[in-house]
Short mmCIF file of C-alpha atoms in Angstrom, two decimals:
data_model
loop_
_atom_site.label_atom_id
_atom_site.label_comp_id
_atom_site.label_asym_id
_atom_site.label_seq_id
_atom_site.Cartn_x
_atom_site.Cartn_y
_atom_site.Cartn_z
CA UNK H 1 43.67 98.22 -35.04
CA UNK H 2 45.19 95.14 -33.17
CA UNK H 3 43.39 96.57 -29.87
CA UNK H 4 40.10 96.78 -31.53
CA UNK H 5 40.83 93.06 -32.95
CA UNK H 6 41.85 91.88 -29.64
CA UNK H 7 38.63 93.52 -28.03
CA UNK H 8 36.41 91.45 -30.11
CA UNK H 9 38.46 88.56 -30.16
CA UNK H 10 37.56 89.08 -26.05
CA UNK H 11 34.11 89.90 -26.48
CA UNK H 12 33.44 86.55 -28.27
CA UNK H 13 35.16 84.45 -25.99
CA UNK H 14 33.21 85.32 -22.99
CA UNK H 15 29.99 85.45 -24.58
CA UNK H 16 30.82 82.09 -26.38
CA UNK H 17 31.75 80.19 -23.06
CA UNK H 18 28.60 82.27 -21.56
CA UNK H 19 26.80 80.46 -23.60
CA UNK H 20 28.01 77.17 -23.75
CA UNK H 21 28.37 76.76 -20.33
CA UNK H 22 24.27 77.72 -19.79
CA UNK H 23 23.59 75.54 -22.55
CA UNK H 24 25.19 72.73 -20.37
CA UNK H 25 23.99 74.22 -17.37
CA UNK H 26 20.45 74.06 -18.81
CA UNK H 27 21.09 70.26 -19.99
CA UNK H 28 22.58 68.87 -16.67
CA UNK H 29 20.00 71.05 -14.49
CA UNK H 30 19.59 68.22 -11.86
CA UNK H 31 15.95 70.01 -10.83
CA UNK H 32 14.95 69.80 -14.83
CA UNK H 33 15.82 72.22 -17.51
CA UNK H 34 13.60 74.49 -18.37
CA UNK H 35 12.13 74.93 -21.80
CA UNK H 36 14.78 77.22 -24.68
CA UNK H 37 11.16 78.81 -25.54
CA UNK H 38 8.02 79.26 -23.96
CA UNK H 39 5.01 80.87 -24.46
CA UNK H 40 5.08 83.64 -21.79
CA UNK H 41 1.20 84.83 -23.77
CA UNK H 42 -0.72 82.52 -21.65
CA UNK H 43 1.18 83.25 -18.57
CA UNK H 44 -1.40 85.25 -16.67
CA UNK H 45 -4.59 83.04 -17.67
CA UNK H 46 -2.07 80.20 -15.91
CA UNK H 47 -1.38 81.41 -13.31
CA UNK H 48 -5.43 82.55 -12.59
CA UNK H 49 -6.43 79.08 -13.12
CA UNK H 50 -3.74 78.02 -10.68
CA UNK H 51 -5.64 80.70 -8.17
CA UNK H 52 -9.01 79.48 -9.16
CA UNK H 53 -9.58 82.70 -9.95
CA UNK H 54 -12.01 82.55 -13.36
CA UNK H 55 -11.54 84.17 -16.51
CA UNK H 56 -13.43 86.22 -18.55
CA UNK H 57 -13.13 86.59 -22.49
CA UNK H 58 -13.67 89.10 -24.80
CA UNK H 59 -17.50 88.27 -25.45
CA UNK H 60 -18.13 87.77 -22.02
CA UNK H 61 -16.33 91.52 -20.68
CA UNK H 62 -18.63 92.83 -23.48
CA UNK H 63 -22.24 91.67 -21.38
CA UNK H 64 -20.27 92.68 -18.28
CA UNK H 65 -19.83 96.06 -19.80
CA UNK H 66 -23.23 96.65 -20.78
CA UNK H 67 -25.11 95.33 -18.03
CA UNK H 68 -23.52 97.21 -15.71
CA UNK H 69 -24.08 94.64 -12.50
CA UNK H 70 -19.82 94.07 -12.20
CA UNK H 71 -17.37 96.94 -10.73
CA UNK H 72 -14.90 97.44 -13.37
CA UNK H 73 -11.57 98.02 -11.88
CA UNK H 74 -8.47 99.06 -14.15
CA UNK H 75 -5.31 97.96 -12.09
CA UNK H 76 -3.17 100.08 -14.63
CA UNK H 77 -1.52 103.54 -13.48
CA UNK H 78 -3.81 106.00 -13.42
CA UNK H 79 -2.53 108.25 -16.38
CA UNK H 80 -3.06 104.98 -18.38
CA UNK H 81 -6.80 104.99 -17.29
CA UNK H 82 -7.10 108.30 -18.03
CA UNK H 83 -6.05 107.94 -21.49
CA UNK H 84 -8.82 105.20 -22.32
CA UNK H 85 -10.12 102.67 -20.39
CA UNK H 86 -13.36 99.97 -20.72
CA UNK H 87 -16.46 102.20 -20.69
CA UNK H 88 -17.90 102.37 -16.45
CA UNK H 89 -14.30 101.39 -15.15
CA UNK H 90 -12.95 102.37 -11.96
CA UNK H 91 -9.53 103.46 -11.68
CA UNK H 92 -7.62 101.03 -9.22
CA UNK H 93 -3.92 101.16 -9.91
CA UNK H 94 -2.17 97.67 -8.28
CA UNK H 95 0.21 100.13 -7.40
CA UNK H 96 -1.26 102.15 -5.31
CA UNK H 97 -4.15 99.56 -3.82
CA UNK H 98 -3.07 99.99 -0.43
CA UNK H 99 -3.79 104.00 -0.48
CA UNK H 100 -6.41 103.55 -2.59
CA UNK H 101 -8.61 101.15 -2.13
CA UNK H 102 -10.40 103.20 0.74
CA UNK H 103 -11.66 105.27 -1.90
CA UNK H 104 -13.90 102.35 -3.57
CA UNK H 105 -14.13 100.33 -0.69
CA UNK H 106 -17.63 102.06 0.71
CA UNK H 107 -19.16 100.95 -2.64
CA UNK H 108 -18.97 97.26 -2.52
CA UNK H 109 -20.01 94.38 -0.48
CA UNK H 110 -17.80 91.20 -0.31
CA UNK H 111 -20.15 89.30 -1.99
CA UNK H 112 -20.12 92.63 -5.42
CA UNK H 113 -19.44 90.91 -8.80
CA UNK H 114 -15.78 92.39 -9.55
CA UNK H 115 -14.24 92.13 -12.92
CA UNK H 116 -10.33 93.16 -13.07
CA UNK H 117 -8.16 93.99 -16.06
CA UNK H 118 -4.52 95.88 -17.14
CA UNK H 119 -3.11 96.37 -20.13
CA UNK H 120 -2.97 93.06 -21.60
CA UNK H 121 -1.30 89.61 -21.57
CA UNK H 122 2.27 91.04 -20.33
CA UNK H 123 0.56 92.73 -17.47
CA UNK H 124 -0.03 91.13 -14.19
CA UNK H 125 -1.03 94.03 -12.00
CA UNK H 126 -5.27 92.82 -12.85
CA UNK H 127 -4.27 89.54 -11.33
CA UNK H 128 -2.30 90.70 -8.31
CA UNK H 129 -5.63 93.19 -7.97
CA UNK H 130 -7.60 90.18 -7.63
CA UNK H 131 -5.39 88.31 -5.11
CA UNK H 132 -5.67 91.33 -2.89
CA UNK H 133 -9.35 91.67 -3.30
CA UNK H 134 -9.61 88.02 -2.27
CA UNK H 135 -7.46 88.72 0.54
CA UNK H 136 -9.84 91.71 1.31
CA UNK H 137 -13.03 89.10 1.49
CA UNK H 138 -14.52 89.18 -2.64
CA UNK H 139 -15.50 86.54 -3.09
CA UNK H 140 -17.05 87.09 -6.83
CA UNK H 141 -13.66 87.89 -9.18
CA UNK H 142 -13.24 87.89 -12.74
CA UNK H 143 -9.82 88.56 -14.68
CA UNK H 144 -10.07 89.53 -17.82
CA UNK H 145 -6.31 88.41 -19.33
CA UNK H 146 -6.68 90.20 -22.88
CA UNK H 147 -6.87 93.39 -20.78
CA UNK H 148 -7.22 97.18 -22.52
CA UNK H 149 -5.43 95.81 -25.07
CA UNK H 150 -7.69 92.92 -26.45
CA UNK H 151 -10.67 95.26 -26.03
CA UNK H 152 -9.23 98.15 -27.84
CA UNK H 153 -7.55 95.81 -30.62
CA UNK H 154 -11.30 94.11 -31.38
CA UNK H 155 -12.80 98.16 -31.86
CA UNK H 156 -14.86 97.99 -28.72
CA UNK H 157 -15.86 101.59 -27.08
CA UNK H 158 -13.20 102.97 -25.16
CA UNK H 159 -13.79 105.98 -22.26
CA UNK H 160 -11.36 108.87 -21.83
CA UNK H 161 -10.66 111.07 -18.52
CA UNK H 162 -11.60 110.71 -14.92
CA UNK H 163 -14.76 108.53 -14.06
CA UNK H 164 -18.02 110.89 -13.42
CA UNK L 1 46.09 104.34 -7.89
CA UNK L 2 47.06 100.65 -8.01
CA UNK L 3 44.76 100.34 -5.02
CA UNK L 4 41.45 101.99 -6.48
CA UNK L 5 41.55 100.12 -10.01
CA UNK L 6 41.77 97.02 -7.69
CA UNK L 7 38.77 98.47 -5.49
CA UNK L 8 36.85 99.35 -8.59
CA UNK L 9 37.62 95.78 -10.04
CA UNK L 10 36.24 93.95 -6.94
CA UNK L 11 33.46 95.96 -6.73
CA UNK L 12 32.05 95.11 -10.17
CA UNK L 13 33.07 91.58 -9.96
CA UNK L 14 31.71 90.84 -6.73
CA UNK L 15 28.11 92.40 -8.16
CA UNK L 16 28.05 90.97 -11.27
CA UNK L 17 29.19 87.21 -9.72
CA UNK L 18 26.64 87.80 -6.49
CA UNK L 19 24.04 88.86 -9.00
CA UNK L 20 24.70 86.07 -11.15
CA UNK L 21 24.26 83.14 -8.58
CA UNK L 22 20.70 82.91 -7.44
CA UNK L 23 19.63 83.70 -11.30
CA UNK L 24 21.73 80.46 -12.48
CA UNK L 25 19.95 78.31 -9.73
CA UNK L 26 16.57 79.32 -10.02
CA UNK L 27 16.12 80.27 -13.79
CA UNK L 28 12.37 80.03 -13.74
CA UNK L 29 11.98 82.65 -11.15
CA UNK L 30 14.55 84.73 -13.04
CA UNK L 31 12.74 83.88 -16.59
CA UNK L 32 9.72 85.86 -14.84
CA UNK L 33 11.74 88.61 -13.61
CA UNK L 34 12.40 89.36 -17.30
CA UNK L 35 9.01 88.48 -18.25
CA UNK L 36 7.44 91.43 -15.63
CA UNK L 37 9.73 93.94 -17.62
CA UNK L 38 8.13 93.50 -20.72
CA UNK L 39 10.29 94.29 -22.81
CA UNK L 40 11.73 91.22 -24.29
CA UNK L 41 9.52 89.42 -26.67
CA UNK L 42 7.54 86.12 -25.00
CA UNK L 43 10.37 84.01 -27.23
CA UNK L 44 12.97 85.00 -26.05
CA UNK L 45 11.62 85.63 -22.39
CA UNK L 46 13.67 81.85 -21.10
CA UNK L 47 16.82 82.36 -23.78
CA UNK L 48 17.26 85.89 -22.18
CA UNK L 49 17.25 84.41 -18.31
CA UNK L 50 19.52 81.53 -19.20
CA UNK L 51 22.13 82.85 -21.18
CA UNK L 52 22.27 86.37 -19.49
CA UNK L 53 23.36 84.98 -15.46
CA UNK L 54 26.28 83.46 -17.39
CA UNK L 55 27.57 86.41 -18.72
CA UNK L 56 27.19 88.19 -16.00
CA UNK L 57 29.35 85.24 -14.32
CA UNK L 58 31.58 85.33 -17.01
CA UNK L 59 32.32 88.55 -17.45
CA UNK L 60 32.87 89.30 -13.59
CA UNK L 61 35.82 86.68 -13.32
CA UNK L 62 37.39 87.70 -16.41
CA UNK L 63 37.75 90.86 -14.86
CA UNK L 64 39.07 89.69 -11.59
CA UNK L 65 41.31 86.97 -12.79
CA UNK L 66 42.49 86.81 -16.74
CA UNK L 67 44.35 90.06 -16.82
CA UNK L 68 44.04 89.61 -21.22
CA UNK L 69 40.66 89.58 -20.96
CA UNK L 70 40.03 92.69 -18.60
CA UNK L 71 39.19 95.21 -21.41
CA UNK L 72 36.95 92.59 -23.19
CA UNK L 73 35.00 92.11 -20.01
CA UNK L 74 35.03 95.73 -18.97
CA UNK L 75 33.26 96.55 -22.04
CA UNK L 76 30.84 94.29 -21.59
CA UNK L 77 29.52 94.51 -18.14
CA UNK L 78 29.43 98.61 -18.88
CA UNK L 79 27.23 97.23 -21.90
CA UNK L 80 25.13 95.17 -19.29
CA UNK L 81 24.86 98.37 -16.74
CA UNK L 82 24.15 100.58 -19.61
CA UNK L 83 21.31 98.13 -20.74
CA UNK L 84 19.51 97.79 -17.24
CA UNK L 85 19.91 101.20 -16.49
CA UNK L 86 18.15 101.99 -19.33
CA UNK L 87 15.65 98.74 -18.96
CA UNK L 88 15.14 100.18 -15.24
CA UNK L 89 14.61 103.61 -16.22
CA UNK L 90 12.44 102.81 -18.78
CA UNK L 91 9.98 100.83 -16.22
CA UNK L 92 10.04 103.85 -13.41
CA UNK L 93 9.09 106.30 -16.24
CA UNK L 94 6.07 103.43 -17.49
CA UNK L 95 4.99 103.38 -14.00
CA UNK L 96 5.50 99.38 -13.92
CA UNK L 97 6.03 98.76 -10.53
CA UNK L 98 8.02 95.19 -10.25
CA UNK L 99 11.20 94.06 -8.24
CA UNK L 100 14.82 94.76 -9.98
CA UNK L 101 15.17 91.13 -10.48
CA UNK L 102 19.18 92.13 -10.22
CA UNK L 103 20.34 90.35 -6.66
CA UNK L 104 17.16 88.19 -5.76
CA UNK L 105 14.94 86.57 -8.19
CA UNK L 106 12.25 87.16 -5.20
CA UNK L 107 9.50 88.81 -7.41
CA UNK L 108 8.08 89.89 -3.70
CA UNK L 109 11.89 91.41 -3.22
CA UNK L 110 11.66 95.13 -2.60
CA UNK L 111 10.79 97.07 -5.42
CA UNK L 112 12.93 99.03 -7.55
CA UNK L 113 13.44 102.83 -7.59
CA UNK L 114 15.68 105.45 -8.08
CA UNK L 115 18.62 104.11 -5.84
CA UNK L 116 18.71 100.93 -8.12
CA UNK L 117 19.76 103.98 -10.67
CA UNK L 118 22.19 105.48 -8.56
CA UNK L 119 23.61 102.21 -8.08
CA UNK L 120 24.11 101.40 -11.50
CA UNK L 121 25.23 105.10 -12.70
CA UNK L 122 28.12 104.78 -9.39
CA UNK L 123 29.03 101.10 -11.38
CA UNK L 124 29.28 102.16 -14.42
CA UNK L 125 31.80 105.38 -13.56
CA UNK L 126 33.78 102.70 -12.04
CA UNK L 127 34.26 101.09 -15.44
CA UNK L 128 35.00 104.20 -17.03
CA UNK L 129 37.65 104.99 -14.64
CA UNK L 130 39.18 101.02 -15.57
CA UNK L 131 38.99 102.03 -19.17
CA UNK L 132 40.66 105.36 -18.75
CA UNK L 133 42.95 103.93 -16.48
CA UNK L 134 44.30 100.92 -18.89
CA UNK L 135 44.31 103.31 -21.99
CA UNK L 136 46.18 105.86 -20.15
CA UNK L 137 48.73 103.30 -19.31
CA UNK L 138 49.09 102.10 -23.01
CA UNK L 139 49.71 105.29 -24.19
CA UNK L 140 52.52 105.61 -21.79
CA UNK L 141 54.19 102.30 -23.56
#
């Protein structure tokens, strides 16, 4: 019983001078502290604007969808597309761009409207998608930061399998 | 024997210290390694990356240098390996492909895989062998 006590009575101490000494650490940063809390939601719309790469909301995907004049590329894995993705999208996993991207690249011009999302606001692979594009010579991106996620959450139409 | 508890000792302490360094000086990069695992909620996304360097910190010198604190710290850096092993396993399985965030806060770092696994799994069978080894010489007393 006195090992058990003794174990916790361990346990505490290190986590309790763990975390005094980051709270300190965190106050005396000499480069500024960072913040206790932050909102991590807006992280990828913040870091596109920082690109000057534009967004597009909800709304706005929804005309894209329908008209049909943007490539659609989901930058989730594929067996994530495969289970739903935004009606006319084009399976582009981030991970894979570098073997992939042969595949689609016969289709487009530099100068194709692209629009590029993943599964949401925790996801960055749409964004890192769109730096590569860039990289590749597009020169007409869209993110769309809500992702699958935003689009399925607000009931819009949602495509299962492989594209045609 | 003496010589392999010592060995398995410095071998946890000297990851969990190394690992702990560049994470206490550049928090912000570290805050987004946790944030690209997604599996903390956006909260606690900054409380996780500054607390969690300093355990690691902790918890490796206890176990090198306060010989009453050995079990305690033990314990918890096979709670830590058990934790990103699973966080880590959890991410290969989702297909997320990010770096480990564990030595580097580098998010450009190589990406993790399997041997990040191994790694952990060889770690954590050297604090099973410190366990068994201290209990073994307590029952002896």
């Amino acid at each position: 019983m006195r090992d058990i006590r003794s174990l916790a009575g361990g346990l505490a101490l290190i986590v309790g001078v763990a975390v005094a000494a980051a709270v300190l650490a965190n106050l005396l940063r000499p480069s500024g502290r960072i913040a206790w809390v932050e909102d991590w939601s807006h992280y990828i719309e913040a870091r596109a604007l920082e690109a000057g790469l534009p967004l597009a909301d909800l709304p706005a995907v929804e005309t894209i969808v329908s008209n049909g004049q943007h490539v659609v590329f989901d930058a989730r894995p594929e067996a994530d597309y495969l289970q739903g993705h935004l009606p006319g999208a084009l399976s582009l996993p981030y991970t894979e761009v570098e073997d992939r991207f042969e595949d689609v690249q016969w289709r487009l011009t530099p100068e194709q409207p692209v629009l590029a999302y993943c599964s949401g606001t925790e996801c960055d692979e749409s964004f890192l998608l769109s730096q590569f594009l860039r990289k590749q010579g597009f020169t007409n991106l869209l993110l769309f930061a809500g992702g699958f996620d935003a689009w399925q959450k607000a009931g819009k139409p949602v495509e299962k399998g492989a594209a045609p | 024997m003496n010589w392999i508890v010592w060995l398995c000792r410095l071998a946890l302490a000297a990851v969990f210290i190394g690992a702990s360094i560049p994470k206490i000086i550049q928090p912000h990069d570290f805050a987004l390694a946790v944030f690209r695992y997604q599996m903390a909620p956006y909260e606690l996304v900054n409380l996780v990356a500054l607390i969690l360097p300093w355990i690691e910190l902790t918890a490796g010198i206890a176990l090198l240098l306060i010989p009453k604190l050995r079990a305690a710290a033990n314990l918890l850096i096979a709670g830590m390996l058990a934790f990103f092993t699973v966080a880590i396993s959890i991410n290969l399985y989702r297909g997320i492909d990010i770096a480990c965030g564990c030595f580097t806060v580098n998010a450009e770092a190589g990406h993790m895989g399997w041997l990040n696994l191994a790694r952990n799994i060889a770690l954590l069978a050297a604090c099973a062998f410190l366990w068994w080894n201290s209990s073994r010489k307590e029952s002896k007393v």
